[in-house]
Amino acid sequence: MRFFSNAFSIAALLSLIGCASYAPQPLTVDHPAHAQAAVAAIPRASQTLAYTAADLPSRSAVADQGGHDAHHGSDAPPEKTAVGEGKVIAVVPSSSQLVIEHGRIKDYMDAMTMGYPAEPTSLLDGLKPGDKVRFAIDPKRKVIVKVEKIN
């Protein structure tokens, strides 16, 4: 028994000696825990679907991008649109958005369920979840510019 108590004493002594010699390396400025490390950029909010009013861009942000009239320079139709078909999942009039589950849109995007802003907002009138629709998207502005129900 005396052997075990001596072995325990030696092991305890060695562990204390071993811990005393360890010192962590100082943090560099590149390390995220360093007090003077650069702060990571805040990711941009989604521009495709707003969940609350806080997710919507402020009026000043819209003005900085040329304002509302910047993309309504004339009454001419958009130069090119991407046309798709799908099923309405949700209509969100408070943020002028339409959530659509759609198939592949040729030369634009693969099949997915996604929220799109609609301009003008009147495009949302009469639409409800479950409606089958054909829609046109302005690829430059990434907004729905035309919607029609299909059977």
GROMACS .gro file of N, CA and C in nm:
model
  453
    1MET      N    1   0.082  -0.119   0.000
    1MET     CA    2   0.000   0.000   0.000
    1MET      C    3   0.087   0.125   0.000
    2ARG      N    4   0.198   0.114   0.069
    2ARG     CA    5   0.289   0.227   0.077
    2ARG      C    6   0.338   0.264  -0.063
    3PHE      N    7   0.354   0.167  -0.152
    3PHE     CA    8   0.399   0.192  -0.289
    3PHE      C    9   0.301   0.284  -0.362
    4PHE      N   10   0.169   0.256  -0.346
    4PHE     CA   11   0.068   0.336  -0.415
    4PHE      C   12   0.065   0.480  -0.364
    5SER      N   13   0.086   0.499  -0.234
    5SER     CA   14   0.082   0.635  -0.181
    5SER      C   15   0.203   0.713  -0.228
    6ASN      N   16   0.321   0.647  -0.238
    6ASN     CA   17   0.440   0.715  -0.290
    6ASN      C   18   0.422   0.746  -0.439
    7ALA      N   19   0.366   0.653  -0.513
    7ALA     CA   20   0.343   0.673  -0.656
    7ALA      C   21   0.244   0.788  -0.679
    8PHE      N   22   0.143   0.793  -0.594
    8PHE     CA   23   0.044   0.901  -0.606
    8PHE      C   24   0.109   1.036  -0.576
    9SER      N   25   0.192   1.042  -0.476
    9SER     CA   26   0.262   1.165  -0.439
    9SER      C   27   0.353   1.212  -0.552
   10ILE      N   28   0.425   1.120  -0.610
   10ILE     CA   29   0.514   1.153  -0.720
   10ILE      C   30   0.434   1.202  -0.841
   11ALA      N   31   0.323   1.134  -0.874
   11ALA     CA   32   0.240   1.174  -0.988
   11ALA      C   33   0.182   1.313  -0.965
   12ALA      N   34   0.137   1.341  -0.841
   12ALA     CA   35   0.082   1.472  -0.810
   12ALA      C   36   0.189   1.579  -0.823
   13LEU      N   37   0.308   1.552  -0.776
   13LEU     CA   38   0.418   1.647  -0.783
   13LEU      C   39   0.456   1.674  -0.928
   14LEU      N   40   0.465   1.570  -1.009
   14LEU     CA   41   0.500   1.587  -1.150
   14LEU      C   42   0.393   1.666  -1.226
   15SER      N   43   0.266   1.643  -1.194
   15SER     CA   44   0.160   1.717  -1.264
   15SER      C   45   0.163   1.864  -1.227
   16LEU      N   46   0.196   1.897  -1.103
   16LEU     CA   47   0.207   2.037  -1.063
   16LEU      C   48   0.326   2.104  -1.129
   17ILE      N   49   0.435   2.033  -1.138
   17ILE     CA   50   0.555   2.089  -1.202
   17ILE      C   51   0.528   2.108  -1.351
   18GLY      N   52   0.463   2.011  -1.411
   18GLY     CA   53   0.433   2.020  -1.555
   18GLY      C   54   0.339   2.135  -1.587
   19CYS      N   55   0.241   2.162  -1.503
   19CYS     CA   56   0.145   2.271  -1.527
   19CYS      C   57   0.210   2.406  -1.506
   20ALA      N   58   0.304   2.414  -1.415
   20ALA     CA   59   0.366   2.542  -1.385
   20ALA      C   60   0.448   2.592  -1.501
   21SER      N   61   0.502   2.503  -1.583
   21SER     CA   62   0.588   2.547  -1.692
   21SER      C   63   0.509   2.585  -1.818
   22TYR      N   64   0.382   2.558  -1.823
   22TYR     CA   65   0.304   2.589  -1.942
   22TYR      C   66   0.259   2.734  -1.941
   23ALA      N   67   0.281   2.803  -2.049
   23ALA     CA   68   0.232   2.941  -2.064
   23ALA      C   69   0.181   2.954  -2.207
   24PRO      N   70   0.055   2.994  -2.226
   24PRO     CA   71   0.002   3.007  -2.362
   24PRO      C   72   0.071   3.119  -2.438
   25GLN      N   73   0.078   3.102  -2.568
   25GLN     CA   74   0.138   3.204  -2.653
   25GLN      C   75   0.048   3.328  -2.653
   26PRO      N   76   0.106   3.446  -2.660
   26PRO     CA   77   0.022   3.567  -2.665
   26PRO      C   78  -0.057   3.571  -2.796
   27LEU      N   79  -0.178   3.630  -2.789
   27LEU     CA   80  -0.263   3.641  -2.908
   27LEU      C   81  -0.208   3.745  -3.003
   28THR      N   82  -0.218   3.717  -3.131
   28THR     CA   83  -0.180   3.817  -3.231
   28THR      C   84  -0.302   3.900  -3.266
   29VAL      N   85  -0.282   4.011  -3.331
   29VAL     CA   86  -0.392   4.099  -3.369
   29VAL      C   87  -0.485   4.029  -3.469
   30ASP      N   88  -0.433   3.929  -3.540
   30ASP     CA   89  -0.515   3.855  -3.637
   30ASP      C   90  -0.612   3.759  -3.570
   31HIS      N   91  -0.590   3.729  -3.442
   31HIS     CA   92  -0.676   3.635  -3.371
   31HIS      C   93  -0.807   3.705  -3.333
   32PRO      N   94  -0.924   3.642  -3.356
   32PRO     CA   95  -1.051   3.708  -3.328
   32PRO      C   96  -1.073   3.742  -3.181
   33ALA      N   97  -1.001   3.677  -3.087
   33ALA     CA   98  -1.019   3.707  -2.946
   33ALA      C   99  -0.932   3.824  -2.899
   34HIS      N  100  -0.842   3.872  -2.984
   34HIS     CA  101  -0.756   3.984  -2.947
   34HIS      C  102  -0.839   4.112  -2.937
   35ALA      N  103  -0.811   4.194  -2.837
   35ALA     CA  104  -0.890   4.315  -2.814
   35ALA      C  105  -0.884   4.413  -2.930
   36GLN      N  106  -0.776   4.412  -3.008
   36GLN     CA  107  -0.763   4.505  -3.120
   36GLN      C  108  -0.786   4.438  -3.255
   37ALA      N  109  -0.841   4.319  -3.254
   37ALA     CA  110  -0.868   4.247  -3.379
   37ALA      C  111  -0.974   4.320  -3.459
   38ALA      N  112  -0.966   4.309  -3.590
   38ALA     CA  113  -1.065   4.372  -3.678
   38ALA      C  114  -1.201   4.307  -3.655
   39VAL      N  115  -1.305   4.388  -3.658
   39VAL     CA  116  -1.440   4.339  -3.639
   39VAL      C  117  -1.491   4.287  -3.772
   40ALA      N  118  -1.556   4.172  -3.768
   40ALA     CA  119  -1.611   4.112  -3.891
   40ALA      C  120  -1.722   4.199  -3.945
   41ALA      N  121  -1.734   4.204  -4.076
   41ALA     CA  122  -1.840   4.282  -4.140
   41ALA      C  123  -1.976   4.220  -4.111
   42ILE      N  124  -2.075   4.303  -4.093
   42ILE     CA  125  -2.211   4.255  -4.071
   42ILE      C  126  -2.269   4.216  -4.206
   43PRO      N  127  -2.320   4.092  -4.219
   43PRO     CA  128  -2.373   4.050  -4.348
   43PRO      C  129  -2.496   4.132  -4.387
   44ARG      N  130  -2.510   4.155  -4.518
   44ARG     CA  131  -2.624   4.229  -4.569
   44ARG      C  132  -2.752   4.151  -4.548
   45ALA      N  133  -2.860   4.223  -4.524
   45ALA     CA  134  -2.990   4.160  -4.509
   45ALA      C  135  -3.037   4.108  -4.644
   46SER      N  136  -3.116   4.004  -4.643
   46SER     CA  137  -3.172   3.947  -4.765
   46SER      C  138  -3.255   4.052  -4.837
   47GLN      N  139  -3.239   4.059  -4.967
   47GLN     CA  140  -3.318   4.151  -5.048
   47GLN      C  141  -3.435   4.079  -5.116
   48THR      N  142  -3.448   3.949  -5.089
   48THR     CA  143  -3.552   3.872  -5.156
   48THR      C  144  -3.676   3.848  -5.072
   49LEU      N  145  -3.660   3.845  -4.939
   49LEU     CA  146  -3.776   3.819  -4.856
   49LEU      C  147  -3.759   3.889  -4.723
   50ALA      N  148  -3.854   3.972  -4.687
   50ALA     CA  149  -3.850   4.043  -4.560
   50ALA      C  150  -3.942   3.972  -4.462
   51TYR      N  151  -3.891   3.942  -4.346
   51TYR     CA  152  -3.970   3.874  -4.245
   51TYR      C  153  -4.037   3.973  -4.151
   52THR      N  154  -3.972   4.086  -4.126
   52THR     CA  155  -4.029   4.190  -4.042
   52THR      C  156  -3.999   4.325  -4.105
   53ALA      N  157  -4.059   4.431  -4.051
   53ALA     CA  158  -4.034   4.565  -4.104
   53ALA      C  159  -3.887   4.602  -4.091
   54ALA      N  160  -3.818   4.550  -3.990
   54ALA     CA  161  -3.676   4.580  -3.972
   54ALA      C  162  -3.591   4.525  -4.085
   55ASP      N  163  -3.639   4.423  -4.157
   55ASP     CA  164  -3.564   4.364  -4.267
   55ASP      C  165  -3.574   4.445  -4.395
   56LEU      N  166  -3.669   4.537  -4.402
   56LEU     CA  167  -3.688   4.616  -4.522
   56LEU      C  168  -3.585   4.729  -4.526
   57PRO      N  169  -3.536   4.765  -4.646
   57PRO     CA  170  -3.440   4.875  -4.654
   57PRO      C  171  -3.507   5.007  -4.615
   58SER      N  172  -3.429   5.096  -4.557
   58SER     CA  173  -3.484   5.225  -4.517
   58SER      C  174  -3.508   5.311  -4.640
   59ARG      N  175  -3.590   5.413  -4.625
   59ARG     CA  176  -3.619   5.502  -4.737
   59ARG      C  177  -3.491   5.571  -4.786
   60SER      N  178  -3.399   5.605  -4.696
   60SER     CA  179  -3.275   5.670  -4.737
   60SER      C  180  -3.189   5.574  -4.820
   61ALA      N  181  -3.193   5.444  -4.788
   61ALA     CA  182  -3.118   5.347  -4.867
   61ALA      C  183  -3.173   5.338  -5.008
   62VAL      N  184  -3.305   5.348  -5.022
   62VAL     CA  185  -3.366   5.347  -5.154
   62VAL      C  186  -3.324   5.472  -5.231
   63ALA      N  187  -3.322   5.586  -5.163
   63ALA     CA  188  -3.283   5.711  -5.227
   63ALA      C  189  -3.137   5.705  -5.273
   64ASP      N  190  -3.049   5.641  -5.193
   64ASP     CA  191  -2.909   5.628  -5.230
   64ASP      C  192  -2.891   5.544  -5.355
   65GLN      N  193  -2.983   5.453  -5.382
   65GLN     CA  194  -2.973   5.367  -5.499
   65GLN      C  195  -3.041   5.429  -5.621
   66GLY      N  196  -3.072   5.556  -5.614
   66GLY     CA  197  -3.134   5.622  -5.728
   66GLY      C  198  -3.281   5.646  -5.706
   67GLY      N  199  -3.336   5.598  -5.595
   67GLY     CA  200  -3.476   5.623  -5.564
   67GLY      C  201  -3.572   5.543  -5.648
   68HIS      N  202  -3.699   5.562  -5.619
   68HIS     CA  203  -3.805   5.488  -5.685
   68HIS      C  204  -3.812   5.518  -5.834
   69ASP      N  205  -3.791   5.644  -5.872
   69ASP     CA  206  -3.803   5.682  -6.012
   69ASP      C  207  -3.685   5.634  -6.097
   70ALA      N  208  -3.576   5.594  -6.034
   70ALA     CA  209  -3.459   5.551  -6.109
   70ALA      C  210  -3.488   5.431  -6.197
   71HIS      N  211  -3.573   5.339  -6.152
   71HIS     CA  212  -3.603   5.222  -6.234
   71HIS      C  213  -3.737   5.234  -6.305
   72HIS      N  214  -3.799   5.352  -6.299
   72HIS     CA  215  -3.923   5.378  -6.372
   72HIS      C  216  -3.903   5.494  -6.467
   73GLY      N  217  -3.788   5.498  -6.535
   73GLY     CA  218  -3.756   5.610  -6.622
   73GLY      C  219  -3.857   5.630  -6.733
   74SER      N  220  -3.916   5.523  -6.783
   74SER     CA  221  -4.015   5.537  -6.890
   74SER      C  222  -4.121   5.429  -6.872
   75ASP      N  223  -4.225   5.439  -6.952
   75ASP     CA  224  -4.331   5.340  -6.945
   75ASP      C  225  -4.302   5.219  -7.035
   76ALA      N  226  -4.184   5.217  -7.095
   76ALA     CA  227  -4.148   5.106  -7.184
   76ALA      C  228  -4.130   4.979  -7.101
   77PRO      N  229  -4.166   4.863  -7.158
   77PRO     CA  230  -4.148   4.736  -7.086
   77PRO      C  231  -4.000   4.709  -7.063
   78PRO      N  232  -3.967   4.627  -6.964
   78PRO     CA  233  -3.827   4.593  -6.940
   78PRO      C  234  -3.764   4.534  -7.066
   79GLU      N  235  -3.634   4.553  -7.082
   79GLU     CA  236  -3.566   4.504  -7.202
   79GLU      C  237  -3.578   4.353  -7.216
   80LYS      N  238  -3.556   4.280  -7.108
   80LYS     CA  239  -3.561   4.135  -7.113
   80LYS      C  240  -3.618   4.085  -6.981
   81THR      N  241  -3.705   3.987  -6.988
   81THR     CA  242  -3.758   3.927  -6.866
   81THR      C  243  -3.735   3.777  -6.871
   82ALA      N  244  -3.733   3.717  -6.754
   82ALA     CA  245  -3.725   3.571  -6.742
   82ALA      C  246  -3.864   3.525  -6.701
   83VAL      N  247  -3.918   3.425  -6.773
   83VAL     CA  248  -4.055   3.380  -6.749
   83VAL      C  249  -4.052   3.242  -6.683
   84GLY      N  250  -4.134   3.227  -6.579
   84GLY     CA  251  -4.143   3.099  -6.509
   84GLY      C  252  -4.286   3.067  -6.472
   85GLU      N  253  -4.308   2.944  -6.432
   85GLU     CA  254  -4.439   2.899  -6.385
   85GLU      C  255  -4.421   2.830  -6.252
   86GLY      N  256  -4.522   2.848  -6.166
   86GLY     CA  257  -4.513   2.785  -6.035
   86GLY      C  258  -4.640   2.799  -5.956
   87LYS      N  259  -4.628   2.765  -5.827
   87LYS     CA  260  -4.742   2.768  -5.735
   87LYS      C  261  -4.714   2.873  -5.628
   88VAL      N  262  -4.815   2.957  -5.601
   88VAL     CA  263  -4.803   3.058  -5.496
   88VAL      C  264  -4.801   2.987  -5.360
   89ILE      N  265  -4.699   3.016  -5.281
   89ILE     CA  266  -4.686   2.963  -5.146
   89ILE      C  267  -4.739   3.064  -5.046
   90ALA      N  268  -4.708   3.192  -5.068
   90ALA     CA  269  -4.753   3.298  -4.977
   90ALA      C  270  -4.757   3.431  -5.050
   91VAL      N  271  -4.849   3.516  -5.007
   91VAL     CA  272  -4.858   3.653  -5.056
   91VAL      C  273  -4.833   3.742  -4.935
   92VAL      N  274  -4.735   3.833  -4.945
   92VAL     CA  275  -4.697   3.919  -4.833
   92VAL      C  276  -4.714   4.064  -4.876
   93PRO      N  277  -4.839   4.116  -4.869
   93PRO     CA  278  -4.863   4.252  -4.917
   93PRO      C  279  -4.786   4.358  -4.839
   94SER      N  280  -4.759   4.336  -4.711
   94SER     CA  281  -4.690   4.438  -4.630
   94SER      C  282  -4.550   4.467  -4.683
   95SER      N  283  -4.489   4.371  -4.751
   95SER     CA  284  -4.356   4.394  -4.808
   95SER      C  285  -4.357   4.377  -4.960
   96SER      N  286  -4.477   4.376  -5.020
   96SER     CA  287  -4.494   4.364  -5.166
   96SER      C  288  -4.419   4.242  -5.221
   97GLN      N  289  -4.431   4.128  -5.152
   97GLN     CA  290  -4.358   4.011  -5.195
   97GLN      C  291  -4.451   3.893  -5.222
   98LEU      N  292  -4.404   3.808  -5.312
   98LEU     CA  293  -4.476   3.688  -5.352
   98LEU      C  294  -4.379   3.571  -5.338
   99VAL      N  295  -4.417   3.471  -5.260
   99VAL     CA  296  -4.334   3.351  -5.243
   99VAL      C  297  -4.389   3.245  -5.337
  100ILE      N  298  -4.302   3.198  -5.427
  100ILE     CA  299  -4.343   3.104  -5.532
  100ILE      C  300  -4.253   2.981  -5.531
  101GLU      N  301  -4.317   2.864  -5.543
  101GLU     CA  302  -4.244   2.739  -5.567
  101GLU      C  303  -4.249   2.719  -5.717
  102HIS      N  304  -4.134   2.731  -5.783
  102HIS     CA  305  -4.134   2.727  -5.930
  102HIS      C  306  -4.035   2.626  -5.984
  103GLY      N  307  -4.057   2.590  -6.109
  103GLY     CA  308  -3.965   2.502  -6.179
  103GLY      C  309  -3.847   2.583  -6.231
  104ARG      N  310  -3.762   2.519  -6.308
  104ARG     CA  311  -3.645   2.585  -6.367
  104ARG      C  312  -3.691   2.700  -6.456
  105ILE      N  313  -3.625   2.813  -6.442
  105ILE     CA  314  -3.651   2.928  -6.529
  105ILE      C  315  -3.534   2.934  -6.626
  106LYS      N  316  -3.562   2.909  -6.752
  106LYS     CA  317  -3.458   2.895  -6.854
  106LYS      C  318  -3.365   3.016  -6.856
  107ASP      N  319  -3.237   2.988  -6.856
  107ASP     CA  320  -3.131   3.088  -6.861
  107ASP      C  321  -3.134   3.186  -6.743
  108TYR      N  322  -3.200   3.148  -6.631
  108TYR     CA  323  -3.204   3.239  -6.517
  108TYR      C  324  -3.174   3.169  -6.384
  109MET      N  325  -3.253   3.066  -6.347
  109MET     CA  326  -3.227   2.996  -6.221
  109MET      C  327  -3.291   2.859  -6.221
  110ASP      N  328  -3.242   2.775  -6.129
  110ASP     CA  329  -3.295   2.640  -6.113
  110ASP      C  330  -3.427   2.643  -6.036
  111ALA      N  331  -3.493   2.530  -6.029
  111ALA     CA  332  -3.619   2.517  -5.955
  111ALA      C  333  -3.594   2.541  -5.807
  112MET      N  334  -3.685   2.615  -5.743
  112MET     CA  335  -3.674   2.643  -5.600
  112MET      C  336  -3.799   2.711  -5.549
  113THR      N  337  -3.807   2.729  -5.420
  113THR     CA  338  -3.912   2.809  -5.357
  113THR      C  339  -3.843   2.935  -5.308
  114MET      N  340  -3.895   3.051  -5.351
  114MET     CA  341  -3.826   3.176  -5.321
  114MET      C  342  -3.924   3.291  -5.315
  115GLY      N  343  -3.892   3.391  -5.237
  115GLY     CA  344  -3.972   3.512  -5.229
  115GLY      C  345  -3.918   3.617  -5.324
  116TYR      N  346  -4.008   3.684  -5.395
  116TYR     CA  347  -3.969   3.788  -5.490
  116TYR      C  348  -4.049   3.914  -5.463
  117PRO      N  349  -3.986   4.032  -5.469
  117PRO     CA  350  -4.064   4.155  -5.462
  117PRO      C  351  -4.145   4.168  -5.591
  118ALA      N  352  -4.261   4.232  -5.582
  118ALA     CA  353  -4.346   4.253  -5.700
  118ALA      C  354  -4.366   4.401  -5.719
  119GLU      N  355  -4.347   4.450  -5.841
  119GLU     CA  356  -4.371   4.590  -5.874
  119GLU      C  357  -4.452   4.595  -6.002
  120PRO      N  358  -4.565   4.659  -5.997
  120PRO     CA  359  -4.627   4.729  -5.886
  120PRO      C  360  -4.692   4.630  -5.788
  121THR      N  361  -4.723   4.679  -5.670
  121THR     CA  362  -4.784   4.596  -5.566
  121THR      C  363  -4.919   4.540  -5.610
  122SER      N  364  -4.985   4.607  -5.701
  122SER     CA  365  -5.116   4.562  -5.749
  122SER      C  366  -5.109   4.424  -5.814
  123LEU      N  367  -4.990   4.378  -5.851
  123LEU     CA  368  -4.974   4.243  -5.908
  123LEU      C  369  -5.017   4.135  -5.808
  124LEU      N  370  -5.013   4.168  -5.679
  124LEU     CA  371  -5.048   4.070  -5.576
  124LEU      C  372  -5.199   4.057  -5.557
  125ASP      N  373  -5.276   4.154  -5.608
  125ASP     CA  374  -5.422   4.153  -5.590
  125ASP      C  375  -5.483   4.026  -5.648
  126GLY      N  376  -5.565   3.960  -5.569
  126GLY     CA  377  -5.637   3.841  -5.614
  126GLY      C  378  -5.559   3.712  -5.606
  127LEU      N  379  -5.432   3.717  -5.568
  127LEU     CA  380  -5.353   3.594  -5.557
  127LEU      C  381  -5.363   3.538  -5.417
  128LYS      N  382  -5.362   3.405  -5.409
  128LYS     CA  383  -5.368   3.338  -5.279
  128LYS      C  384  -5.284   3.211  -5.286
  129PRO      N  385  -5.241   3.160  -5.170
  129PRO     CA  386  -5.162   3.036  -5.169
  129PRO      C  387  -5.235   2.924  -5.243
  130GLY      N  388  -5.160   2.851  -5.325
  130GLY     CA  389  -5.215   2.740  -5.402
  130GLY      C  390  -5.242   2.776  -5.547
  131ASP      N  391  -5.252   2.907  -5.580
  131ASP     CA  392  -5.276   2.949  -5.719
  131ASP      C  393  -5.157   2.909  -5.807
  132LYS      N  394  -5.187   2.860  -5.925
  132LYS     CA  395  -5.085   2.833  -6.027
  132LYS      C  396  -5.069   2.962  -6.106
  133VAL      N  397  -4.943   3.004  -6.125
  133VAL     CA  398  -4.918   3.131  -6.193
  133VAL      C  399  -4.805   3.119  -6.295
  134ARG      N  400  -4.811   3.209  -6.392
  134ARG     CA  401  -4.700   3.233  -6.485
  134ARG      C  402  -4.653   3.374  -6.451
  135PHE      N  403  -4.524   3.392  -6.436
  135PHE     CA  404  -4.473   3.522  -6.394
  135PHE      C  405  -4.349   3.560  -6.473
  136ALA      N  406  -4.326   3.690  -6.482
  136ALA     CA  407  -4.207   3.742  -6.550
  136ALA      C  408  -4.125   3.820  -6.449
  137ILE      N  409  -3.994   3.796  -6.449
  137ILE     CA  410  -3.902   3.863  -6.359
  137ILE      C  411  -3.808   3.951  -6.440
  138ASP      N  412  -3.787   4.074  -6.393
  138ASP     CA  413  -3.684   4.160  -6.450
  138ASP      C  414  -3.552   4.116  -6.386
  139PRO      N  415  -3.463   4.052  -6.463
  139PRO     CA  416  -3.340   3.997  -6.405
  139PRO      C  417  -3.247   4.102  -6.344
  140LYS      N  418  -3.247   4.221  -6.398
  140LYS     CA  419  -3.158   4.325  -6.345
  140LYS      C  420  -3.204   4.371  -6.207
  141ARG      N  421  -3.333   4.393  -6.192
  141ARG     CA  422  -3.386   4.443  -6.064
  141ARG      C  423  -3.429   4.330  -5.972
  142LYS      N  424  -3.440   4.208  -6.025
  142LYS     CA  425  -3.483   4.089  -5.949
  142LYS      C  426  -3.620   4.110  -5.885
  143VAL      N  427  -3.713   4.164  -5.965
  143VAL     CA  428  -3.851   4.183  -5.920
  143VAL      C  429  -3.947   4.123  -6.021
  144ILE      N  430  -4.061   4.077  -5.970
  144ILE     CA  431  -4.166   4.027  -6.059
  144ILE      C  432  -4.236   4.148  -6.120
  145VAL      N  433  -4.246   4.148  -6.252
  145VAL     CA  434  -4.309   4.261  -6.321
  145VAL      C  435  -4.441   4.223  -6.386
  146LYS      N  436  -4.473   4.092  -6.388
  146LYS     CA  437  -4.600   4.047  -6.446
  146LYS      C  438  -4.638   3.914  -6.384
  147VAL      N  439  -4.766   3.898  -6.352
  147VAL     CA  440  -4.817   3.772  -6.297
  147VAL      C  441  -4.953   3.745  -6.359
  148GLU      N  442  -4.976   3.619  -6.401
  148GLU     CA  443  -5.109   3.580  -6.448
  148GLU      C  444  -5.141   3.440  -6.394
  149LYS      N  445  -5.265   3.423  -6.353
  149LYS     CA  446  -5.308   3.290  -6.306
  149LYS      C  447  -5.322   3.198  -6.426
  150ILE      N  448  -5.286   3.070  -6.405
  150ILE     CA  449  -5.305   2.970  -6.508
  150ILE      C  450  -5.376   2.852  -6.445
  151ASN      N  451  -5.440   2.769  -6.526
  151ASN     CA  452  -5.511   2.651  -6.474
  151ASN      C  453  -5.438   2.525  -6.502
   0.00000   0.00000   0.00000
